[in-house]
Amino acid sequence: MKVKIRKGDTVEVISGRLEDKGKRGEVINVFLDDRRVVVQGVNIRTKHQKQVQTQAGRNMNPGRIQFEGPIDISNVMLVCPKCGEPTRVGVSRDDEGAHRVCKNCEATIE
């Protein structure tokens, strides 16, 4: 399925957990099948890691590991690089192909 948010875009969380609402971050990963995105600094999860010996003979240290969990793509809005505000995204087609366009200021988003 086609989505208008890509890896490397800056997005703002518009709904979800109270401590995450209003936060801005860069998209680290996009899961198209699940329609979920991983945003840097948002939805921090803690995993308790056991000590594991790898095949190379090294040990992974035990302890608590913090990482960003995925959130639904409908809970984030793309931030326009020109006007700096969360915006809806449109598609403009021309001879060169399709481009994403900011609905507020009508700037092309690369």
Short mmCIF file of N, CA and C in Angstrom, two decimals:
data_model
loop_
_atom_site.label_atom_id
_atom_site.label_comp_id
_atom_site.label_asym_id
_atom_site.label_seq_id
_atom_site.Cartn_x
_atom_site.Cartn_y
_atom_site.Cartn_z
N MET A 1 0.84 -1.18 0.00
CA MET A 1 0.00 0.00 0.00
C MET A 1 0.88 1.24 0.00
N LYS A 2 0.46 2.27 -0.70
CA LYS A 2 1.23 3.50 -0.83
C LYS A 2 1.00 4.39 0.40
N VAL A 3 2.09 4.87 0.99
CA VAL A 3 1.99 5.80 2.11
C VAL A 3 2.78 7.06 1.75
N LYS A 4 2.40 8.18 2.36
CA LYS A 4 3.03 9.45 2.02
C LYS A 4 4.11 9.86 3.00
N ILE A 5 4.44 8.98 3.95
CA ILE A 5 5.52 9.25 4.90
C ILE A 5 6.63 8.28 4.60
N ARG A 6 7.85 8.81 4.51
CA ARG A 6 9.00 7.99 4.14
C ARG A 6 10.08 8.06 5.22
N LYS A 7 11.03 7.15 5.12
CA LYS A 7 12.16 7.15 6.04
C LYS A 7 12.95 8.45 5.86
N GLY A 8 13.31 9.08 6.99
CA GLY A 8 14.05 10.33 6.96
C GLY A 8 13.19 11.57 7.08
N ASP A 9 11.85 11.44 6.98
CA ASP A 9 10.95 12.58 7.13
C ASP A 9 10.85 12.97 8.59
N THR A 10 10.57 14.24 8.85
CA THR A 10 10.29 14.71 10.19
C THR A 10 8.77 14.70 10.38
N VAL A 11 8.33 14.07 11.47
CA VAL A 11 6.90 13.97 11.74
C VAL A 11 6.61 14.44 13.16
N GLU A 12 5.34 14.76 13.40
CA GLU A 12 4.87 15.14 14.73
C GLU A 12 3.77 14.19 15.14
N VAL A 13 3.83 13.74 16.41
CA VAL A 13 2.81 12.82 16.92
C VAL A 13 1.58 13.65 17.27
N ILE A 14 0.43 13.27 16.71
CA ILE A 14 -0.79 14.04 16.93
C ILE A 14 -1.76 13.34 17.87
N SER A 15 -1.60 12.02 18.09
CA SER A 15 -2.47 11.32 19.01
C SER A 15 -1.74 10.10 19.56
N GLY A 16 -2.26 9.59 20.66
CA GLY A 16 -1.63 8.43 21.29
C GLY A 16 -1.35 8.72 22.76
N ARG A 17 -0.22 8.20 23.25
CA ARG A 17 0.14 8.37 24.66
C ARG A 17 0.38 9.83 24.99
N LEU A 18 0.00 10.24 26.20
CA LEU A 18 0.10 11.65 26.59
C LEU A 18 1.54 12.16 26.56
N GLU A 19 2.50 11.33 26.99
CA GLU A 19 3.88 11.80 27.01
C GLU A 19 4.49 11.90 25.62
N ASP A 20 3.85 11.32 24.61
CA ASP A 20 4.38 11.37 23.25
C ASP A 20 3.69 12.41 22.37
N LYS A 21 2.51 12.87 22.78
CA LYS A 21 1.77 13.84 21.97
C LYS A 21 2.57 15.12 21.81
N GLY A 22 2.64 15.62 20.59
CA GLY A 22 3.34 16.88 20.32
C GLY A 22 4.82 16.72 20.05
N LYS A 23 5.38 15.53 20.27
CA LYS A 23 6.81 15.33 20.03
C LYS A 23 7.08 15.26 18.53
N ARG A 24 8.24 15.76 18.16
CA ARG A 24 8.69 15.67 16.77
C ARG A 24 9.93 14.79 16.70
N GLY A 25 10.05 14.07 15.62
CA GLY A 25 11.21 13.21 15.45
C GLY A 25 11.32 12.75 14.01
N GLU A 26 12.46 12.14 13.72
CA GLU A 26 12.72 11.64 12.37
C GLU A 26 12.24 10.20 12.26
N VAL A 27 11.70 9.85 11.11
CA VAL A 27 11.22 8.49 10.86
C VAL A 27 12.44 7.60 10.63
N ILE A 28 12.57 6.56 11.46
CA ILE A 28 13.69 5.62 11.35
C ILE A 28 13.34 4.48 10.41
N ASN A 29 12.10 4.00 10.48
CA ASN A 29 11.70 2.85 9.70
C ASN A 29 10.20 2.92 9.41
N VAL A 30 9.79 2.40 8.25
CA VAL A 30 8.39 2.35 7.86
C VAL A 30 8.03 0.90 7.56
N PHE A 31 6.99 0.39 8.23
CA PHE A 31 6.50 -0.96 7.98
C PHE A 31 5.22 -0.83 7.15
N LEU A 32 5.33 -1.05 5.84
CA LEU A 32 4.20 -0.84 4.94
C LEU A 32 3.07 -1.83 5.19
N ASP A 33 3.40 -3.09 5.46
CA ASP A 33 2.35 -4.11 5.63
C ASP A 33 1.48 -3.83 6.85
N ASP A 34 2.10 -3.36 7.93
CA ASP A 34 1.37 -3.09 9.17
C ASP A 34 0.89 -1.65 9.28
N ARG A 35 1.30 -0.78 8.34
CA ARG A 35 1.01 0.66 8.37
C ARG A 35 1.48 1.28 9.69
N ARG A 36 2.73 1.01 10.04
CA ARG A 36 3.32 1.53 11.27
C ARG A 36 4.66 2.18 10.95
N VAL A 37 5.06 3.14 11.79
CA VAL A 37 6.35 3.81 11.63
C VAL A 37 7.08 3.82 12.96
N VAL A 38 8.40 3.85 12.89
CA VAL A 38 9.25 4.00 14.07
C VAL A 38 9.82 5.40 14.02
N VAL A 39 9.56 6.19 15.07
CA VAL A 39 10.00 7.58 15.13
C VAL A 39 11.03 7.71 16.24
N GLN A 40 12.11 8.44 15.93
CA GLN A 40 13.20 8.61 16.89
C GLN A 40 12.72 9.39 18.12
N GLY A 41 12.92 8.80 19.32
CA GLY A 41 12.58 9.45 20.56
C GLY A 41 11.13 9.34 20.98
N VAL A 42 10.33 8.56 20.26
CA VAL A 42 8.90 8.43 20.55
C VAL A 42 8.58 6.97 20.82
N ASN A 43 7.67 6.71 21.77
CA ASN A 43 7.22 5.36 22.13
C ASN A 43 8.41 4.51 22.61
N ILE A 44 9.11 5.02 23.61
CA ILE A 44 10.28 4.32 24.15
C ILE A 44 9.83 3.10 24.93
N ARG A 45 10.39 1.96 24.60
CA ARG A 45 10.09 0.69 25.25
C ARG A 45 11.32 0.19 25.98
N THR A 46 11.13 -0.62 27.04
CA THR A 46 12.24 -1.21 27.78
C THR A 46 12.16 -2.72 27.67
N LYS A 47 13.28 -3.32 27.31
CA LYS A 47 13.35 -4.77 27.17
C LYS A 47 14.42 -5.28 28.12
N HIS A 48 14.10 -6.33 28.87
CA HIS A 48 15.06 -6.94 29.78
C HIS A 48 15.82 -8.02 29.01
N GLN A 49 17.12 -7.83 28.86
CA GLN A 49 17.96 -8.71 28.04
C GLN A 49 18.77 -9.65 28.92
N LYS A 50 18.70 -10.94 28.62
CA LYS A 50 19.56 -11.90 29.30
C LYS A 50 20.95 -11.86 28.69
N GLN A 51 21.92 -12.40 29.42
CA GLN A 51 23.26 -12.51 28.85
C GLN A 51 23.28 -13.66 27.87
N VAL A 52 23.68 -13.38 26.64
CA VAL A 52 23.66 -14.37 25.57
C VAL A 52 25.05 -14.46 24.96
N GLN A 53 25.51 -15.68 24.72
CA GLN A 53 26.80 -15.87 24.07
C GLN A 53 26.54 -16.09 22.58
N THR A 54 27.19 -15.27 21.75
CA THR A 54 26.99 -15.38 20.31
C THR A 54 27.90 -16.45 19.73
N GLN A 55 27.74 -16.76 18.46
CA GLN A 55 28.54 -17.79 17.82
C GLN A 55 30.00 -17.37 17.68
N ALA A 56 30.25 -16.07 17.66
CA ALA A 56 31.63 -15.58 17.54
C ALA A 56 32.37 -15.66 18.86
N GLY A 57 31.69 -16.09 19.93
CA GLY A 57 32.33 -16.23 21.23
C GLY A 57 32.23 -15.00 22.11
N ARG A 58 31.54 -13.97 21.64
CA ARG A 58 31.37 -12.75 22.43
C ARG A 58 30.10 -12.86 23.27
N ASN A 59 30.05 -12.08 24.34
CA ASN A 59 28.87 -12.06 25.21
C ASN A 59 28.12 -10.75 25.01
N MET A 60 26.77 -10.85 24.92
CA MET A 60 25.95 -9.65 24.94
C MET A 60 25.66 -9.34 26.40
N ASN A 61 25.87 -8.11 26.79
CA ASN A 61 25.71 -7.73 28.19
C ASN A 61 24.24 -7.80 28.60
N PRO A 62 23.98 -8.29 29.82
CA PRO A 62 22.61 -8.31 30.30
C PRO A 62 22.20 -6.92 30.79
N GLY A 63 20.91 -6.73 30.95
CA GLY A 63 20.43 -5.46 31.49
C GLY A 63 19.17 -5.02 30.77
N ARG A 64 18.80 -3.77 31.00
CA ARG A 64 17.61 -3.21 30.38
C ARG A 64 18.02 -2.41 29.15
N ILE A 65 17.38 -2.71 28.04
CA ILE A 65 17.67 -2.04 26.78
C ILE A 65 16.45 -1.19 26.43
N GLN A 66 16.68 0.07 26.08
CA GLN A 66 15.58 0.94 25.65
C GLN A 66 15.64 1.11 24.14
N PHE A 67 14.47 1.05 23.50
CA PHE A 67 14.39 1.20 22.06
C PHE A 67 13.05 1.82 21.70
N GLU A 68 12.97 2.35 20.46
CA GLU A 68 11.73 2.96 19.98
C GLU A 68 10.82 1.88 19.40
N GLY A 69 9.58 1.88 19.85
CA GLY A 69 8.60 0.94 19.32
C GLY A 69 7.84 1.58 18.18
N PRO A 70 7.24 0.76 17.31
CA PRO A 70 6.47 1.33 16.20
C PRO A 70 5.13 1.89 16.67
N ILE A 71 4.65 2.93 15.98
CA ILE A 71 3.33 3.49 16.25
C ILE A 71 2.57 3.52 14.94
N ASP A 72 1.26 3.63 15.04
CA ASP A 72 0.43 3.61 13.84
C ASP A 72 0.67 4.86 13.01
N ILE A 73 0.65 4.69 11.70
CA ILE A 73 0.97 5.80 10.80
C ILE A 73 -0.09 6.90 10.85
N SER A 74 -1.31 6.56 11.31
CA SER A 74 -2.37 7.56 11.41
C SER A 74 -2.17 8.48 12.61
N ASN A 75 -1.28 8.14 13.52
CA ASN A 75 -1.04 8.95 14.71
C ASN A 75 0.04 10.01 14.50
N VAL A 76 0.62 10.10 13.29
CA VAL A 76 1.66 11.09 13.02
C VAL A 76 1.27 11.92 11.81
N MET A 77 1.79 13.16 11.77
CA MET A 77 1.61 14.04 10.62
C MET A 77 2.97 14.51 10.16
N LEU A 78 3.13 14.60 8.86
CA LEU A 78 4.37 15.07 8.27
C LEU A 78 4.55 16.55 8.56
N VAL A 79 5.78 16.96 8.93
CA VAL A 79 6.10 18.36 9.16
C VAL A 79 6.72 18.91 7.89
N CYS A 80 6.13 19.98 7.36
CA CYS A 80 6.63 20.60 6.12
C CYS A 80 7.98 21.24 6.39
N PRO A 81 9.00 20.96 5.57
CA PRO A 81 10.31 21.57 5.79
C PRO A 81 10.32 23.08 5.55
N LYS A 82 9.38 23.60 4.74
CA LYS A 82 9.36 25.03 4.44
C LYS A 82 8.64 25.83 5.51
N CYS A 83 7.39 25.45 5.83
CA CYS A 83 6.62 26.24 6.81
C CYS A 83 6.80 25.73 8.23
N GLY A 84 7.33 24.53 8.43
CA GLY A 84 7.63 24.01 9.75
C GLY A 84 6.43 23.60 10.57
N GLU A 85 5.28 23.37 9.94
CA GLU A 85 4.08 22.99 10.66
C GLU A 85 3.59 21.63 10.18
N PRO A 86 2.89 20.88 11.05
CA PRO A 86 2.32 19.60 10.60
C PRO A 86 1.30 19.86 9.50
N THR A 87 1.33 19.04 8.49
CA THR A 87 0.47 19.29 7.34
C THR A 87 -0.02 18.00 6.72
N ARG A 88 -1.12 18.10 6.00
CA ARG A 88 -1.55 16.98 5.17
C ARG A 88 -0.71 17.02 3.90
N VAL A 89 -0.63 15.88 3.24
CA VAL A 89 0.23 15.76 2.08
C VAL A 89 -0.61 15.44 0.86
N GLY A 90 -0.37 16.18 -0.22
CA GLY A 90 -1.03 15.90 -1.49
C GLY A 90 0.00 15.40 -2.49
N VAL A 91 -0.48 14.98 -3.64
CA VAL A 91 0.41 14.48 -4.69
C VAL A 91 0.20 15.32 -5.94
N SER A 92 1.30 15.82 -6.50
CA SER A 92 1.26 16.60 -7.73
C SER A 92 2.00 15.83 -8.81
N ARG A 93 1.37 15.68 -9.96
CA ARG A 93 2.00 14.94 -11.05
C ARG A 93 2.35 15.89 -12.19
N ASP A 94 3.53 15.69 -12.76
CA ASP A 94 3.95 16.46 -13.92
C ASP A 94 4.76 15.55 -14.84
N ASP A 95 5.52 16.13 -15.77
CA ASP A 95 6.29 15.35 -16.74
C ASP A 95 7.36 14.49 -16.06
N GLU A 96 7.93 14.98 -14.97
CA GLU A 96 9.02 14.28 -14.28
C GLU A 96 8.52 13.17 -13.36
N GLY A 97 7.24 13.16 -13.04
CA GLY A 97 6.69 12.14 -12.15
C GLY A 97 5.82 12.76 -11.08
N ALA A 98 5.61 12.01 -10.01
CA ALA A 98 4.76 12.47 -8.91
C ALA A 98 5.62 13.05 -7.79
N HIS A 99 5.13 14.13 -7.18
CA HIS A 99 5.83 14.78 -6.07
C HIS A 99 4.86 14.98 -4.92
N ARG A 100 5.38 14.90 -3.69
CA ARG A 100 4.56 15.20 -2.51
C ARG A 100 4.50 16.71 -2.34
N VAL A 101 3.32 17.21 -1.98
CA VAL A 101 3.10 18.64 -1.86
C VAL A 101 2.44 18.95 -0.52
N CYS A 102 2.91 20.01 0.16
CA CYS A 102 2.32 20.50 1.41
C CYS A 102 0.98 21.15 1.10
N LYS A 103 -0.07 20.78 1.84
CA LYS A 103 -1.40 21.36 1.62
C LYS A 103 -1.52 22.78 2.17
N ASN A 104 -0.62 23.16 3.13
CA ASN A 104 -0.68 24.51 3.71
C ASN A 104 -0.04 25.53 2.79
N CYS A 105 1.24 25.32 2.47
CA CYS A 105 2.00 26.32 1.72
C CYS A 105 2.26 25.92 0.27
N GLU A 106 1.80 24.73 -0.13
CA GLU A 106 1.93 24.20 -1.48
C GLU A 106 3.38 24.07 -1.94
N ALA A 107 4.29 23.84 -0.99
CA ALA A 107 5.70 23.61 -1.31
C ALA A 107 5.91 22.13 -1.63
N THR A 108 6.85 21.86 -2.51
CA THR A 108 7.17 20.47 -2.86
C THR A 108 8.04 19.88 -1.76
N ILE A 109 7.70 18.68 -1.32
CA ILE A 109 8.44 17.98 -0.27
C ILE A 109 9.26 16.89 -0.93
N GLU A 110 10.55 16.94 -0.72
CA GLU A 110 11.45 15.95 -1.35
C GLU A 110 11.65 14.76 -0.45
#
